[in-house]
């Protein structure tokens, strides 16, 4: 499949998801963006068009240049390594920031990405940080 086809499919998924969900001040939208190297998460209040909090793996010390030095993150019995570990840690970080703002429930916006890999790992990290979807 060519790149235009992939972008078009992602865009269509994103439009479909965003048509069904929106965030409020009490229950903000957790928006995920992933690039090839990094992953970002934002809590957004769509009523006021404001970003409440944000987190990325750039804030963490987890991302290292060599694969041997990447920490492993755990969620119960599962162990995450590679790019999944920083994504899990970003989920926990955004949950900590939400807890400081007294936010317990969110709406998860996967941003048109399929729910697996780093996106799923970020969501599990947020759940481990006691955010409810």
Short mmCIF file of N, CA and C in Angstrom, two decimals:
data_model
loop_
_atom_site.label_atom_id
_atom_site.label_comp_id
_atom_site.label_asym_id
_atom_site.label_seq_id
_atom_site.Cartn_x
_atom_site.Cartn_y
_atom_site.Cartn_z
N UNK A 1 0.84 -1.16 0.00
CA UNK A 1 0.00 0.00 0.00
C UNK A 1 0.90 1.24 0.00
N UNK A 2 0.54 2.21 -0.77
CA UNK A 2 1.36 3.42 -0.84
C UNK A 2 1.09 4.34 0.36
N UNK A 3 1.93 5.35 0.49
CA UNK A 3 1.86 6.25 1.64
C UNK A 3 0.56 7.05 1.64
N UNK A 4 0.12 7.49 0.47
CA UNK A 4 -1.12 8.28 0.41
C UNK A 4 -2.30 7.47 0.90
N UNK A 5 -2.33 6.19 0.56
CA UNK A 5 -3.42 5.32 0.99
C UNK A 5 -3.44 5.16 2.51
N UNK A 6 -2.24 5.02 3.10
CA UNK A 6 -2.15 4.87 4.56
C UNK A 6 -2.61 6.15 5.26
N UNK A 7 -2.16 7.29 4.74
CA UNK A 7 -2.56 8.57 5.33
C UNK A 7 -4.07 8.77 5.23
N UNK A 8 -4.62 8.41 4.09
CA UNK A 8 -6.05 8.58 3.87
C UNK A 8 -6.84 7.70 4.86
N UNK A 9 -6.40 6.47 5.06
CA UNK A 9 -7.08 5.58 6.00
C UNK A 9 -6.99 6.10 7.43
N UNK A 10 -5.82 6.59 7.82
CA UNK A 10 -5.64 7.15 9.16
C UNK A 10 -6.53 8.37 9.34
N UNK A 11 -6.58 9.23 8.33
CA UNK A 11 -7.42 10.43 8.39
C UNK A 11 -8.89 10.06 8.53
N UNK A 12 -9.34 9.06 7.81
CA UNK A 12 -10.73 8.63 7.89
C UNK A 12 -11.06 8.05 9.26
N UNK A 13 -10.12 7.25 9.82
CA UNK A 13 -10.33 6.71 11.16
C UNK A 13 -10.39 7.84 12.18
N UNK A 14 -9.50 8.83 12.03
CA UNK A 14 -9.45 9.94 12.96
C UNK A 14 -10.75 10.76 12.91
N UNK A 15 -11.27 11.03 11.74
CA UNK A 15 -12.53 11.76 11.60
C UNK A 15 -13.68 11.00 12.25
N UNK A 16 -13.69 9.69 12.06
CA UNK A 16 -14.75 8.86 12.62
C UNK A 16 -14.70 8.87 14.15
N UNK A 17 -13.50 8.77 14.70
CA UNK A 17 -13.35 8.79 16.15
C UNK A 17 -13.72 10.15 16.72
N UNK A 18 -13.24 11.23 16.11
CA UNK A 18 -13.50 12.57 16.61
C UNK A 18 -14.96 12.98 16.47
N UNK A 19 -15.67 12.37 15.56
CA UNK A 19 -17.09 12.67 15.42
C UNK A 19 -17.90 12.15 16.58
N UNK A 20 -17.37 11.15 17.29
CA UNK A 20 -18.10 10.52 18.36
C UNK A 20 -17.71 11.00 19.75
N UNK A 21 -16.51 11.57 19.89
CA UNK A 21 -16.06 11.94 21.23
C UNK A 21 -15.66 13.42 21.29
N UNK A 22 -15.75 13.98 22.49
CA UNK A 22 -15.22 15.31 22.75
C UNK A 22 -14.95 15.40 24.24
N UNK A 23 -14.04 16.28 24.61
CA UNK A 23 -13.65 16.41 26.00
C UNK A 23 -14.30 17.59 26.67
N UNK A 24 -14.47 17.49 27.98
CA UNK A 24 -14.99 18.59 28.78
C UNK A 24 -13.97 18.90 29.87
N UNK A 25 -14.26 19.89 30.68
CA UNK A 25 -13.34 20.24 31.77
C UNK A 25 -13.29 19.12 32.81
N UNK A 26 -14.44 18.48 33.08
CA UNK A 26 -14.47 17.40 34.06
C UNK A 26 -13.95 16.09 33.50
N UNK A 27 -14.19 15.87 32.21
CA UNK A 27 -13.75 14.64 31.56
C UNK A 27 -13.06 14.99 30.24
N UNK A 28 -11.77 15.38 30.31
CA UNK A 28 -11.07 15.82 29.10
C UNK A 28 -10.72 14.67 28.17
N UNK A 29 -10.36 15.04 26.97
CA UNK A 29 -9.98 14.08 25.93
C UNK A 29 -8.47 13.86 26.01
N UNK A 30 -8.05 12.60 26.11
CA UNK A 30 -6.63 12.25 26.08
C UNK A 30 -6.26 11.95 24.64
N UNK A 31 -5.57 12.89 24.02
CA UNK A 31 -5.21 12.79 22.61
C UNK A 31 -3.79 12.26 22.48
N UNK A 32 -3.59 11.29 21.60
CA UNK A 32 -2.29 10.65 21.41
C UNK A 32 -1.75 11.01 20.03
N UNK A 33 -0.46 11.35 19.99
CA UNK A 33 0.25 11.52 18.72
C UNK A 33 1.54 10.74 18.80
N UNK A 34 1.81 9.97 17.78
CA UNK A 34 3.07 9.24 17.77
C UNK A 34 3.82 9.53 16.48
N UNK A 35 5.10 9.77 16.62
CA UNK A 35 5.97 9.92 15.47
C UNK A 35 6.83 8.66 15.41
N UNK A 36 7.75 8.63 14.50
CA UNK A 36 8.60 7.44 14.40
C UNK A 36 9.48 7.25 15.63
N UNK A 37 9.89 8.35 16.25
CA UNK A 37 10.81 8.26 17.38
C UNK A 37 10.14 8.49 18.73
N UNK A 38 9.11 9.32 18.79
CA UNK A 38 8.56 9.75 20.07
C UNK A 38 7.06 9.55 20.13
N UNK A 39 6.52 9.73 21.34
CA UNK A 39 5.07 9.66 21.54
C UNK A 39 4.67 10.80 22.48
N UNK A 40 3.53 11.40 22.20
CA UNK A 40 3.05 12.57 22.92
C UNK A 40 1.61 12.33 23.35
N UNK A 41 1.23 12.91 24.48
CA UNK A 41 -0.15 12.82 24.97
C UNK A 41 -0.58 14.18 25.51
N UNK A 42 -1.84 14.53 25.25
CA UNK A 42 -2.37 15.81 25.72
C UNK A 42 -3.76 15.59 26.31
N UNK A 43 -4.06 16.30 27.37
CA UNK A 43 -5.42 16.36 27.90
C UNK A 43 -6.05 17.65 27.39
N UNK A 44 -7.17 17.52 26.67
CA UNK A 44 -7.77 18.66 25.98
C UNK A 44 -9.21 18.85 26.43
N UNK A 45 -9.54 20.12 26.72
CA UNK A 45 -10.92 20.53 27.00
C UNK A 45 -11.47 21.13 25.71
N UNK A 46 -12.34 20.40 25.03
CA UNK A 46 -12.87 20.84 23.74
C UNK A 46 -13.90 21.95 23.86
N UNK A 47 -14.52 22.09 25.02
CA UNK A 47 -15.50 23.16 25.20
C UNK A 47 -14.83 24.53 25.16
N UNK A 48 -13.64 24.62 25.75
CA UNK A 48 -12.91 25.88 25.79
C UNK A 48 -11.72 25.91 24.83
N UNK A 49 -11.50 24.83 24.11
CA UNK A 49 -10.37 24.70 23.18
C UNK A 49 -9.04 24.96 23.89
N UNK A 50 -8.84 24.29 25.00
CA UNK A 50 -7.63 24.48 25.79
C UNK A 50 -6.93 23.14 26.03
N UNK A 51 -5.61 23.18 26.05
CA UNK A 51 -4.82 22.03 26.45
C UNK A 51 -4.60 22.14 27.95
N UNK A 52 -5.07 21.16 28.68
CA UNK A 52 -4.99 21.18 30.13
C UNK A 52 -3.61 20.72 30.61
N UNK A 53 -3.12 19.62 30.04
CA UNK A 53 -1.82 19.07 30.42
C UNK A 53 -1.26 18.31 29.23
N UNK A 54 0.06 18.16 29.22
CA UNK A 54 0.69 17.39 28.15
C UNK A 54 1.88 16.63 28.71
N UNK A 55 2.24 15.56 28.03
CA UNK A 55 3.39 14.75 28.41
C UNK A 55 3.97 14.11 27.16
N UNK A 56 5.26 13.88 27.19
CA UNK A 56 5.90 13.17 26.08
C UNK A 56 7.09 12.40 26.60
N UNK A 57 7.60 11.52 25.78
CA UNK A 57 8.76 10.75 26.20
C UNK A 57 10.03 11.59 26.21
N UNK A 58 9.96 12.80 25.68
CA UNK A 58 11.11 13.70 25.75
C UNK A 58 11.33 14.19 27.18
N UNK A 59 10.27 14.16 27.99
CA UNK A 59 10.37 14.58 29.39
C UNK A 59 10.99 13.49 30.26
N UNK A 60 11.00 12.28 29.77
CA UNK A 60 11.47 11.15 30.55
C UNK A 60 12.95 10.88 30.31
N UNK A 61 13.55 10.20 31.24
CA UNK A 61 14.93 9.75 31.06
C UNK A 61 14.98 8.35 30.49
N UNK A 62 13.81 7.84 30.07
CA UNK A 62 13.72 6.47 29.58
C UNK A 62 14.35 6.33 28.20
N UNK A 63 14.19 7.35 27.36
CA UNK A 63 14.66 7.26 25.99
C UNK A 63 16.17 7.46 25.96
N UNK A 64 16.86 6.44 25.53
CA UNK A 64 18.32 6.48 25.40
C UNK A 64 18.69 6.12 23.97
N UNK A 65 19.94 6.36 23.62
CA UNK A 65 20.36 6.08 22.25
C UNK A 65 20.61 4.61 22.01
N UNK A 66 21.08 3.89 23.01
CA UNK A 66 21.33 2.47 22.79
C UNK A 66 20.18 1.65 23.35
N UNK A 67 19.86 0.56 22.68
CA UNK A 67 18.73 -0.27 23.09
C UNK A 67 18.99 -0.95 24.43
N UNK A 68 20.25 -1.19 24.76
CA UNK A 68 20.57 -1.87 26.01
C UNK A 68 20.24 -1.02 27.22
N UNK A 69 20.29 0.29 27.07
CA UNK A 69 20.08 1.16 28.23
C UNK A 69 18.63 1.57 28.44
N UNK A 70 17.70 1.09 27.62
CA UNK A 70 16.29 1.43 27.80
C UNK A 70 15.74 0.64 28.98
N UNK A 71 15.08 1.36 29.89
CA UNK A 71 14.47 0.71 31.05
C UNK A 71 13.29 -0.12 30.60
N UNK A 72 12.96 -1.13 31.39
CA UNK A 72 11.77 -1.91 31.11
C UNK A 72 10.67 -1.46 32.06
N UNK A 73 9.50 -1.25 31.52
CA UNK A 73 8.34 -0.85 32.32
C UNK A 73 7.45 -2.06 32.49
N UNK A 74 6.75 -2.13 33.61
CA UNK A 74 5.89 -3.27 33.86
C UNK A 74 4.46 -2.83 34.13
N UNK A 75 3.53 -3.61 33.64
CA UNK A 75 2.11 -3.41 33.92
C UNK A 75 1.56 -4.74 34.38
N UNK A 76 1.56 -4.95 35.68
CA UNK A 76 1.11 -6.24 36.20
C UNK A 76 2.12 -7.31 35.86
N UNK A 77 1.73 -8.26 35.02
CA UNK A 77 2.61 -9.36 34.64
C UNK A 77 3.39 -9.07 33.38
N UNK A 78 2.92 -8.08 32.60
CA UNK A 78 3.57 -7.78 31.31
C UNK A 78 4.80 -6.90 31.51
N UNK A 79 5.81 -7.12 30.68
CA UNK A 79 6.97 -6.25 30.65
C UNK A 79 7.05 -5.61 29.28
N UNK A 80 7.29 -4.30 29.26
CA UNK A 80 7.42 -3.58 28.02
C UNK A 80 8.87 -3.22 27.79
N UNK A 81 9.32 -3.35 26.56
CA UNK A 81 10.68 -2.92 26.23
C UNK A 81 10.63 -2.24 24.88
N UNK A 82 11.74 -1.71 24.44
CA UNK A 82 11.79 -1.00 23.17
C UNK A 82 11.01 0.29 23.25
N UNK A 83 10.19 0.58 22.25
CA UNK A 83 9.40 1.81 22.23
C UNK A 83 8.15 1.73 23.10
N UNK A 84 7.78 0.51 23.52
CA UNK A 84 6.59 0.35 24.35
C UNK A 84 6.82 0.86 25.77
N UNK A 85 8.04 0.72 26.28
CA UNK A 85 8.35 1.17 27.63
C UNK A 85 8.18 2.68 27.79
N UNK A 86 8.75 3.51 26.91
CA UNK A 86 8.51 4.95 27.04
C UNK A 86 7.04 5.32 26.90
N UNK A 87 6.31 4.63 26.04
CA UNK A 87 4.88 4.93 25.87
C UNK A 87 4.13 4.64 27.16
N UNK A 88 4.45 3.53 27.81
CA UNK A 88 3.82 3.19 29.09
C UNK A 88 4.13 4.25 30.14
N UNK A 89 5.37 4.71 30.17
CA UNK A 89 5.78 5.72 31.14
C UNK A 89 5.10 7.07 30.87
N UNK A 90 4.89 7.41 29.59
CA UNK A 90 4.17 8.64 29.25
C UNK A 90 2.74 8.55 29.73
N UNK A 91 2.13 7.39 29.61
CA UNK A 91 0.78 7.19 30.13
C UNK A 91 0.71 7.41 31.63
N UNK A 92 1.70 6.88 32.35
CA UNK A 92 1.74 7.08 33.81
C UNK A 92 1.99 8.55 34.14
N UNK A 93 2.83 9.22 33.35
CA UNK A 93 3.14 10.62 33.59
C UNK A 93 1.91 11.51 33.38
N UNK A 94 1.16 11.27 32.31
CA UNK A 94 -0.04 12.08 32.05
C UNK A 94 -1.09 11.80 33.13
N UNK A 95 -1.11 10.57 33.65
CA UNK A 95 -2.04 10.25 34.74
C UNK A 95 -1.66 10.99 36.02
N UNK A 96 -0.36 11.13 36.29
CA UNK A 96 0.09 11.89 37.46
C UNK A 96 -0.30 13.36 37.33
N UNK A 97 -0.12 13.92 36.12
CA UNK A 97 -0.47 15.32 35.90
C UNK A 97 -1.97 15.53 36.03
N UNK A 98 -2.75 14.56 35.57
CA UNK A 98 -4.20 14.65 35.69
C UNK A 98 -4.63 14.56 37.15
N UNK A 99 -3.94 13.72 37.91
CA UNK A 99 -4.26 13.56 39.33
C UNK A 99 -4.02 14.86 40.08
N UNK A 100 -2.96 15.59 39.73
CA UNK A 100 -2.68 16.88 40.36
C UNK A 100 -3.79 17.89 40.05
N UNK A 101 -4.39 17.76 38.87
CA UNK A 101 -5.48 18.64 38.47
C UNK A 101 -6.85 18.12 38.91
N UNK A 102 -6.85 17.04 39.69
CA UNK A 102 -8.06 16.41 40.23
C UNK A 102 -8.97 15.88 39.13
N UNK A 103 -8.35 15.31 38.10
CA UNK A 103 -9.09 14.67 37.00
C UNK A 103 -8.96 13.17 37.17
N UNK A 104 -10.11 12.48 37.22
CA UNK A 104 -10.09 11.03 37.40
C UNK A 104 -10.56 10.28 36.17
N UNK A 105 -11.44 10.89 35.38
CA UNK A 105 -12.00 10.24 34.21
C UNK A 105 -11.63 11.01 32.96
N UNK A 106 -11.35 10.28 31.88
CA UNK A 106 -11.00 10.90 30.60
C UNK A 106 -11.73 10.18 29.48
N UNK A 107 -11.65 10.78 28.30
CA UNK A 107 -12.12 10.15 27.07
C UNK A 107 -10.87 9.90 26.24
N UNK A 108 -10.66 8.68 25.76
CA UNK A 108 -9.43 8.33 25.06
C UNK A 108 -9.61 8.56 23.56
N UNK A 109 -8.73 9.38 22.99
CA UNK A 109 -8.70 9.66 21.56
C UNK A 109 -7.41 9.08 21.00
N UNK A 110 -7.53 8.00 20.26
CA UNK A 110 -6.33 7.34 19.72
C UNK A 110 -5.78 8.04 18.50
N UNK A 111 -6.44 9.08 18.03
CA UNK A 111 -5.91 9.91 16.95
C UNK A 111 -5.85 9.24 15.60
N UNK A 112 -6.72 8.30 15.35
CA UNK A 112 -6.72 7.63 14.06
C UNK A 112 -5.77 6.45 13.99
N UNK A 113 -4.97 6.26 15.03
CA UNK A 113 -4.05 5.11 15.06
C UNK A 113 -4.83 3.89 15.51
N UNK A 114 -4.40 2.74 15.07
CA UNK A 114 -5.02 1.51 15.54
C UNK A 114 -4.64 1.27 16.99
N UNK A 115 -5.52 0.65 17.73
CA UNK A 115 -5.30 0.45 19.17
C UNK A 115 -4.43 -0.79 19.38
N UNK A 116 -3.15 -0.64 19.16
CA UNK A 116 -2.18 -1.67 19.48
C UNK A 116 -0.81 -1.03 19.53
N UNK A 117 0.16 -1.75 20.02
CA UNK A 117 1.52 -1.23 20.08
C UNK A 117 1.66 -0.10 21.07
N UNK A 118 2.27 0.99 20.62
CA UNK A 118 2.57 2.11 21.51
C UNK A 118 1.33 2.82 22.02
N UNK A 119 0.29 2.89 21.21
CA UNK A 119 -0.95 3.54 21.63
C UNK A 119 -1.60 2.74 22.75
N UNK A 120 -1.63 1.43 22.61
CA UNK A 120 -2.19 0.57 23.65
C UNK A 120 -1.34 0.63 24.91
N UNK A 121 -0.03 0.67 24.75
CA UNK A 121 0.87 0.76 25.90
C UNK A 121 0.66 2.06 26.67
N UNK A 122 0.47 3.16 25.95
CA UNK A 122 0.20 4.45 26.60
C UNK A 122 -1.11 4.39 27.38
N UNK A 123 -2.13 3.79 26.78
CA UNK A 123 -3.43 3.67 27.46
C UNK A 123 -3.31 2.81 28.72
N UNK A 124 -2.55 1.73 28.65
CA UNK A 124 -2.36 0.88 29.83
C UNK A 124 -1.59 1.62 30.91
N UNK A 125 -0.64 2.46 30.52
CA UNK A 125 0.09 3.27 31.49
C UNK A 125 -0.81 4.26 32.17
N UNK A 126 -1.73 4.87 31.41
CA UNK A 126 -2.69 5.80 32.00
C UNK A 126 -3.63 5.08 32.96
N UNK A 127 -4.03 3.86 32.60
CA UNK A 127 -4.88 3.08 33.49
C UNK A 127 -4.13 2.68 34.75
N UNK A 128 -2.83 2.36 34.59
CA UNK A 128 -2.00 2.03 35.75
C UNK A 128 -1.85 3.22 36.68
N UNK A 129 -1.92 4.42 36.12
CA UNK A 129 -1.89 5.65 36.92
C UNK A 129 -3.24 6.04 37.46
N UNK A 130 -4.21 5.13 37.39
CA UNK A 130 -5.56 5.27 37.96
C UNK A 130 -6.44 6.27 37.23
N UNK A 131 -6.26 6.41 35.92
CA UNK A 131 -7.23 7.17 35.11
C UNK A 131 -8.28 6.21 34.62
N UNK A 132 -9.51 6.64 34.58
CA UNK A 132 -10.60 5.80 34.10
C UNK A 132 -11.07 6.28 32.75
N UNK A 133 -11.25 5.36 31.83
CA UNK A 133 -11.68 5.68 30.47
C UNK A 133 -13.17 5.46 30.37
#
